[in-house]
XYZ file of C-alpha atoms in Angstrom:
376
model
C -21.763 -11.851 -81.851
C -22.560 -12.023 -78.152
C -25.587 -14.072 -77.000
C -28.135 -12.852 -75.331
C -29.682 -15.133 -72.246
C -33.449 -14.811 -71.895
C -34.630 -14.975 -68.823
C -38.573 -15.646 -67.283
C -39.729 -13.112 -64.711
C -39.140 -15.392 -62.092
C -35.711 -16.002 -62.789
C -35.269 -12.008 -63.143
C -37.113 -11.703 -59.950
C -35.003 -14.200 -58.083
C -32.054 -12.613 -59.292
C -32.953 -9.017 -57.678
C -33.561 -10.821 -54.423
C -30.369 -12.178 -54.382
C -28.794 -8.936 -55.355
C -30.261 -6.866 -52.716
C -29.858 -9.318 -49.992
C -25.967 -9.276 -50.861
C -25.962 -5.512 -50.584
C -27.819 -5.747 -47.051
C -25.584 -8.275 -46.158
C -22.251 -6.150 -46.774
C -23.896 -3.074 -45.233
C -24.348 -4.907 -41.972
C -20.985 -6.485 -41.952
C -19.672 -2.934 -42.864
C -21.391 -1.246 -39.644
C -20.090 -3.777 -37.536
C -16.800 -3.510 -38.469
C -16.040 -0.432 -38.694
C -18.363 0.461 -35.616
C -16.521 2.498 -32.911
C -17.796 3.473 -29.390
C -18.391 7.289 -28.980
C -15.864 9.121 -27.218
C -17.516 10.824 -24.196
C -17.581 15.110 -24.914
C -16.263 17.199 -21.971
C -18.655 20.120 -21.052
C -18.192 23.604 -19.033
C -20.872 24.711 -16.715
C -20.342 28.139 -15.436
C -21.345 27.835 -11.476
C -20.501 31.400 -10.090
C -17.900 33.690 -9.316
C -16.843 35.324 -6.082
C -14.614 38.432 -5.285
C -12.133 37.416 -2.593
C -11.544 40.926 -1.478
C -15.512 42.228 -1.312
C -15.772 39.084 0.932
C -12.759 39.696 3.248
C -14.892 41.502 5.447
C -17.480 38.452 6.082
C -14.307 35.916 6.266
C -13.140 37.751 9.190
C -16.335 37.465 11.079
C -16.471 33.875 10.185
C -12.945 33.226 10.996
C -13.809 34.459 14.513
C -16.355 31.435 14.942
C -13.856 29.282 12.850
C -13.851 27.009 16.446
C -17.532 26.027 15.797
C -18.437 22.561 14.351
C -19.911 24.231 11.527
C -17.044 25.902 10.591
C -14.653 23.227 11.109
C -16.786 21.537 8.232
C -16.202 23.690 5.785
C -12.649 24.253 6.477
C -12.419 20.465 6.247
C -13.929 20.809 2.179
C -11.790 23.571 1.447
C -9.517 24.774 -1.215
C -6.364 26.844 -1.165
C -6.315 30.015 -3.205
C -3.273 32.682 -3.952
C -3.810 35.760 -6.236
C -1.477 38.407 -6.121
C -0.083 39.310 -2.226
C -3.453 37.692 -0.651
C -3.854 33.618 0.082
C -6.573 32.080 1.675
C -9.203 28.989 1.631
C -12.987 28.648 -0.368
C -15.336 26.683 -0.288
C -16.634 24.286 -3.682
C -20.256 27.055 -3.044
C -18.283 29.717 -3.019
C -17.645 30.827 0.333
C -14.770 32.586 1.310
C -13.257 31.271 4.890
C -10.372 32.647 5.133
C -8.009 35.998 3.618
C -4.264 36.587 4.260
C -2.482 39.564 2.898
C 1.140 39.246 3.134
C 3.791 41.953 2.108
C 6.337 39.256 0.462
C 5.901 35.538 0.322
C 3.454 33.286 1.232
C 3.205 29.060 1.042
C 0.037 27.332 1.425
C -1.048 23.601 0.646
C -5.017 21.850 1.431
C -4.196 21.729 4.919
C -1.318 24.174 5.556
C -0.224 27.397 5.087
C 2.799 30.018 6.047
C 3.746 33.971 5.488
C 7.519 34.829 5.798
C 9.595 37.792 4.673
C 13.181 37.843 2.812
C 15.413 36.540 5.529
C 12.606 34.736 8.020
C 13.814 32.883 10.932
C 11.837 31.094 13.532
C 8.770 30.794 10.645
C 5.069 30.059 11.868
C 3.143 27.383 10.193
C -0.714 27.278 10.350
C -3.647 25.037 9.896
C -6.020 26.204 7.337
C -8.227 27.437 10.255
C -5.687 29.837 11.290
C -4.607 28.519 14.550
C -0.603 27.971 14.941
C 0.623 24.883 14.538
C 4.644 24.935 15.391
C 7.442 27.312 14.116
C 10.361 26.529 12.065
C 12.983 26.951 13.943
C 15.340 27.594 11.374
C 16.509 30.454 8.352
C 14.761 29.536 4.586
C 12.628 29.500 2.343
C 9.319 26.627 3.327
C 8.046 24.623 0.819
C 5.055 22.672 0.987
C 4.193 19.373 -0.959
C 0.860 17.729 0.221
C 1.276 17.422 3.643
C 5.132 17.156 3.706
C 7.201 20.047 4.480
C 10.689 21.527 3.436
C 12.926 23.955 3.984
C 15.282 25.478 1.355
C 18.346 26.748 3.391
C 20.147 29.788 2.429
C 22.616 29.386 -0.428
C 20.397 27.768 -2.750
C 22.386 24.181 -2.599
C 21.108 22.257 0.605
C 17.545 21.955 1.713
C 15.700 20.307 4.788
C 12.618 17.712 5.597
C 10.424 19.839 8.401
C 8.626 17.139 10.783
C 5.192 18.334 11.951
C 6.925 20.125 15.365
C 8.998 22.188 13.356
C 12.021 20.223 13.993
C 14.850 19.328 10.863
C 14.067 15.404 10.333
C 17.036 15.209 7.597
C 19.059 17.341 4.983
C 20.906 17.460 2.302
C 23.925 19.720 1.749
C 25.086 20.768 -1.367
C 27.716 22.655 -3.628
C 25.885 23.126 -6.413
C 22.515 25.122 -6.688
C 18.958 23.418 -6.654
C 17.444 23.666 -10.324
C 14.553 21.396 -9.904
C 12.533 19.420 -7.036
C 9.635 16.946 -6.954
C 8.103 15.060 -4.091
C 5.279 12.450 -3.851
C 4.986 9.572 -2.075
C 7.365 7.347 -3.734
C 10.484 9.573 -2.886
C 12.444 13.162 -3.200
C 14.057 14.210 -6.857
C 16.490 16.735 -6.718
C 17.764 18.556 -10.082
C 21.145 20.419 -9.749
C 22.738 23.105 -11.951
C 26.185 20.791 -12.442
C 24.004 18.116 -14.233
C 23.791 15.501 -11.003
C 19.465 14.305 -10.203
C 19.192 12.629 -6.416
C 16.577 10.390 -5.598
C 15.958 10.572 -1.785
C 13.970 8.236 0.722
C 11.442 10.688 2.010
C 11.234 9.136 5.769
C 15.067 8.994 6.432
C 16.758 11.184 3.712
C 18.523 8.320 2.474
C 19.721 8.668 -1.301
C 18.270 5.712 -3.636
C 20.061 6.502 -6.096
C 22.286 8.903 -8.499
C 21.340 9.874 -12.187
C 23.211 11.797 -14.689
C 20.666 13.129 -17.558
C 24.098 13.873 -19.841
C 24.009 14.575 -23.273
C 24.214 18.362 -23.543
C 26.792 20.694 -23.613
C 25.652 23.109 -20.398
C 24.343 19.785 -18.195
C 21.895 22.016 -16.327
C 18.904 20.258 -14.873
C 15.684 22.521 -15.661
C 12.664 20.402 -14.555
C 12.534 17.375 -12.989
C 9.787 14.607 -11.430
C 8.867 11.729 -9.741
C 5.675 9.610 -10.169
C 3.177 8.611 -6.852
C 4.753 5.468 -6.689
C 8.608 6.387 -7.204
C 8.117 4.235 -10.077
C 9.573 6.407 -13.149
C 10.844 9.696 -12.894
C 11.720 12.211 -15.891
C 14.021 15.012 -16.331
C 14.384 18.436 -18.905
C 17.998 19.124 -19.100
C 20.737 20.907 -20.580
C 21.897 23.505 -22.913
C 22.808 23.387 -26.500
C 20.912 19.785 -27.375
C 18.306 20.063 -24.521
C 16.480 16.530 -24.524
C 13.684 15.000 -22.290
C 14.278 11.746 -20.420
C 12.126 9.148 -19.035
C 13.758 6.463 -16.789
C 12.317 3.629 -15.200
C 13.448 2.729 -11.513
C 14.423 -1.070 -11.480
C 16.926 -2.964 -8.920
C 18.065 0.159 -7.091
C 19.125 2.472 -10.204
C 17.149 4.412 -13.057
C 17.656 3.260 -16.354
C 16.378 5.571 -19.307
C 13.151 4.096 -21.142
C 13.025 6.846 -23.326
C 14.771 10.254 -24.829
C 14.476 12.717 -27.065
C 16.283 15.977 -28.056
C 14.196 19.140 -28.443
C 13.722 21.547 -31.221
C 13.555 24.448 -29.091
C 15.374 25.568 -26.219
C 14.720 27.720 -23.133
C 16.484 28.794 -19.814
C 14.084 28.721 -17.490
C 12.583 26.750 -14.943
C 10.009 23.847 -16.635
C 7.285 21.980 -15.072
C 6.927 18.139 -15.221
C 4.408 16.263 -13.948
C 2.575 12.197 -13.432
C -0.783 11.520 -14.489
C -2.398 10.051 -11.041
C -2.291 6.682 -12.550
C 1.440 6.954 -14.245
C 0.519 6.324 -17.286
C 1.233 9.765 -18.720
C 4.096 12.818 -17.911
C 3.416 15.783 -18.843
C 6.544 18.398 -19.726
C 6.999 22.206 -20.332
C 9.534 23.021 -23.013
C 10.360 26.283 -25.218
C 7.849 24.852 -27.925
C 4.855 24.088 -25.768
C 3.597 20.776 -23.164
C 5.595 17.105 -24.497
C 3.474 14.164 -23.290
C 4.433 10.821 -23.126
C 2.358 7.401 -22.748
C 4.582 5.387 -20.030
C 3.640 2.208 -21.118
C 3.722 2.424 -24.602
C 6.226 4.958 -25.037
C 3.912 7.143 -27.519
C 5.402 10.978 -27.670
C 3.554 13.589 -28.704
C 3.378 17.833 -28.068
C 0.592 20.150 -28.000
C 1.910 23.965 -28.914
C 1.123 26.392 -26.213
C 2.735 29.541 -26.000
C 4.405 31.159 -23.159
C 4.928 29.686 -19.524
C 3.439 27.047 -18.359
C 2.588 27.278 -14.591
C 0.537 24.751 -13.615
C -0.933 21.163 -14.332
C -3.895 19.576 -12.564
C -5.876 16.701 -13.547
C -9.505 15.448 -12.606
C -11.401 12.155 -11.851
C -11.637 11.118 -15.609
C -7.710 12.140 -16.047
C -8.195 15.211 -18.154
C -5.486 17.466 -17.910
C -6.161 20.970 -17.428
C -3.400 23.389 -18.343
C -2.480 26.988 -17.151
C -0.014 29.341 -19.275
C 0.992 32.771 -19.300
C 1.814 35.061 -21.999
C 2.481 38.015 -21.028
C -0.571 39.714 -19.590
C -2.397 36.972 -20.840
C -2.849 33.614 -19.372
C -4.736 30.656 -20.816
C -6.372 27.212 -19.779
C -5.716 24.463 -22.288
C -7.545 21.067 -21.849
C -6.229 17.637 -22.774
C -8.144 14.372 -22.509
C -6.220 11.066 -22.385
C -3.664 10.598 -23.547
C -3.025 13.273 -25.989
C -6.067 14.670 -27.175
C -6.483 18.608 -27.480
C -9.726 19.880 -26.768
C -9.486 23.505 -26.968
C -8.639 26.502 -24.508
C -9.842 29.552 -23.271
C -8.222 32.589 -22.169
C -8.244 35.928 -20.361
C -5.955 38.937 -19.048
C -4.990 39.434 -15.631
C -2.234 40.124 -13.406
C -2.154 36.813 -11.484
C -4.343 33.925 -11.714
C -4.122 30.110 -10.546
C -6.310 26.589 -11.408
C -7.355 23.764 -9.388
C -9.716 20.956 -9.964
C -11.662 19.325 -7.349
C -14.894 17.460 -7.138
C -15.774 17.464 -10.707
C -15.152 21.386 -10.978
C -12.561 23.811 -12.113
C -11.838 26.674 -10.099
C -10.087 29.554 -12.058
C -8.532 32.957 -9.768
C -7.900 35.342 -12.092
C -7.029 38.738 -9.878
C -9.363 38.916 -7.207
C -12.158 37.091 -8.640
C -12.350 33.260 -8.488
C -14.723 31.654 -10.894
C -16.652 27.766 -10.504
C -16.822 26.088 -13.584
C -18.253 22.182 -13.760
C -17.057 19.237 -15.544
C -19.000 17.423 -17.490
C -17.933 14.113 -19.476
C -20.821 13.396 -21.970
């Protein structure tokens, strides 16, 4: 028979107290380890939006005083736009300063822009004000990459480095076409349909090195880039067993840090592009935008359908996606490194994204619409 203990009220009472102060006791050592900070919210703020063509009209008078100081401000703040066969500048309050039509193609950069035809020789290039800067003095296709310029030469296998008189600095002749180009700071990468990736100085034209992605049956290089720094660069190649590739520029030569083969395949063109910082790349494929963590080598993939056609990124590093498919195109937003925060979309015939100053500009036909960025 079990005994039963008898026990005064103040024994009972101490008990309790013990008992409770035990369960206080876990509960705070609970909160603080478990306690996380809160991850900041992002926030849309619709600011206005403007109708590039109902304000042609006024941009032509103020182009006309463009040579004014106040002017020259707010060309100075301004931000490229192209929708459709018209290009132009804006301002972040909505202003429109300047409006190009153009009957075939048109190239245009924060402080540069050009209009050229099918077989254009002798090509002007302007400053965002309007005002000629030099010609191109040669037959291509101009490309424009910050404030560097090139030149793809007819043929599709050799391109040109434009200096700022319009004169060839270097170039690059080819047999096999162009498939994929990058430029920033840290150097030139060149994709080619045989397979071959170049790595050019971007002063002199002088290769730093060769790369051969490999490992596919068709080698064909489909997207390529190159980090600020010229530290990494990555690669989507091939045909039958596509794969991604990250490699790592060390003592003169790339060595791959990281591939993968792909589930899905496609034949077209793919974008690939640094976070500021190069922590992150960010790559199109068939099944949607691959990211990668640099350091740590973490893959992931966000499915998006369609095209992707452009990448930009803000202060706080949040990636802001644009895709089309079909007549419908779609902004997808990813904060670092990998997480999805939603999307919205809309249908138009041409549209285009860029982030600036803590705000996300959409074009969507002819209309161009503020939206603010807030990180609570």
């Amino acid at each position: 028979m079990k005994k039963v203990e008898n026990r005064t009220p103040d024994q009972e009472k101490k008990r309790r107290k013990i008992f409770y102060s035990l369960i206080v006791a876990a509960c705070v050592i609970y909160v603080f380890a478990s306690a996380q900070p809160l991850s900041q919210e992002i926030h849309f703020v619709p600011a206005w939006t403007i109708d590039v063509d109902k304000n042609s009209r006024n941009e032509r008078i103020l182009e006309r005083l463009s040579q004014e100081d106040g002017a020259a401000k707010l060309f100075e703040e301004s931000i490229p736009y192209k929708l459709g066969q018209t290009a132009g500048y804006f301002t972040k309050n909505g202003t429109v300063l300047s409006y190009k039509s153009f009957p075939y193609k048109a190239t245009i950069s924060q402080n540069l822009y050009t209009l050229y035809g099918t077989h254009s020789s002798n090509i002007s290039v302007f400053d965002r004000m309007g005002s000629e800067l030099f010609k191109i003095k040669q037959t291509g296709f101009p490309y424009f990459s910050g404030d560097d310029i090139f030149l793809f030469l007819p043929g599709g296998a050799s391109f040109a480095k434009i200096d700022s008189n319009g004169d060839e600095s270097w170039r690059y002749e080819g047999s096999s076409p162009i498939t994929a180009f990058s430029s920033s700071k840290g150097g030139v990468l060149v994709g080619f349909a045989d397979g071959n990736l170049i790595a050019f100085n971007g002063e002199d034209g002088s290769i730093l090195y060769n790369f051969v992605p490999g490992g596919s049956e068709y080698p064909v290089v489909l997207g390529a880039g190159i980090s600020a720094t010229g530290k990494y660069i990555a690669t989507v190649s091939g045909q039958e067993k596509q794969r991604f590739i990250l490699a790592k520029r060390e003592s003169g030569r790339a060595d791959v840090v990281f591939h993968k083969y792909l589930d899905e395949e496609t034949s077209r063109q793919l974008l690939i592009k640094f976070s500021r910082d190069e922590g992150s790349v960010y790559y199109s494929y068939a099944g949607g935008l691959g990211i990668l963590n640099c350091k740590t080598l973490q893959d992931s993939w966000i499915s998006i359908e369609g095209e992707i056609l452009s990448i930009q990124e803000d202060e706080e590093g949040t990636a802001f996606i644009l895709s089309r498919n079909g007549g419908t195109y779609s902004v997808s937003v990813v904060e670092p490194f990998d997480e999805y925060s939603g999307s919205f979309s809309f249908d138009a015939s041409h549209a285009f994204i860029e982030v600036k100053d803590g705000s996300l500009f959409v074009g969507h036909d002819t209309k161009i619409s503020r939206i603010d960025i807030q990180h609570k």
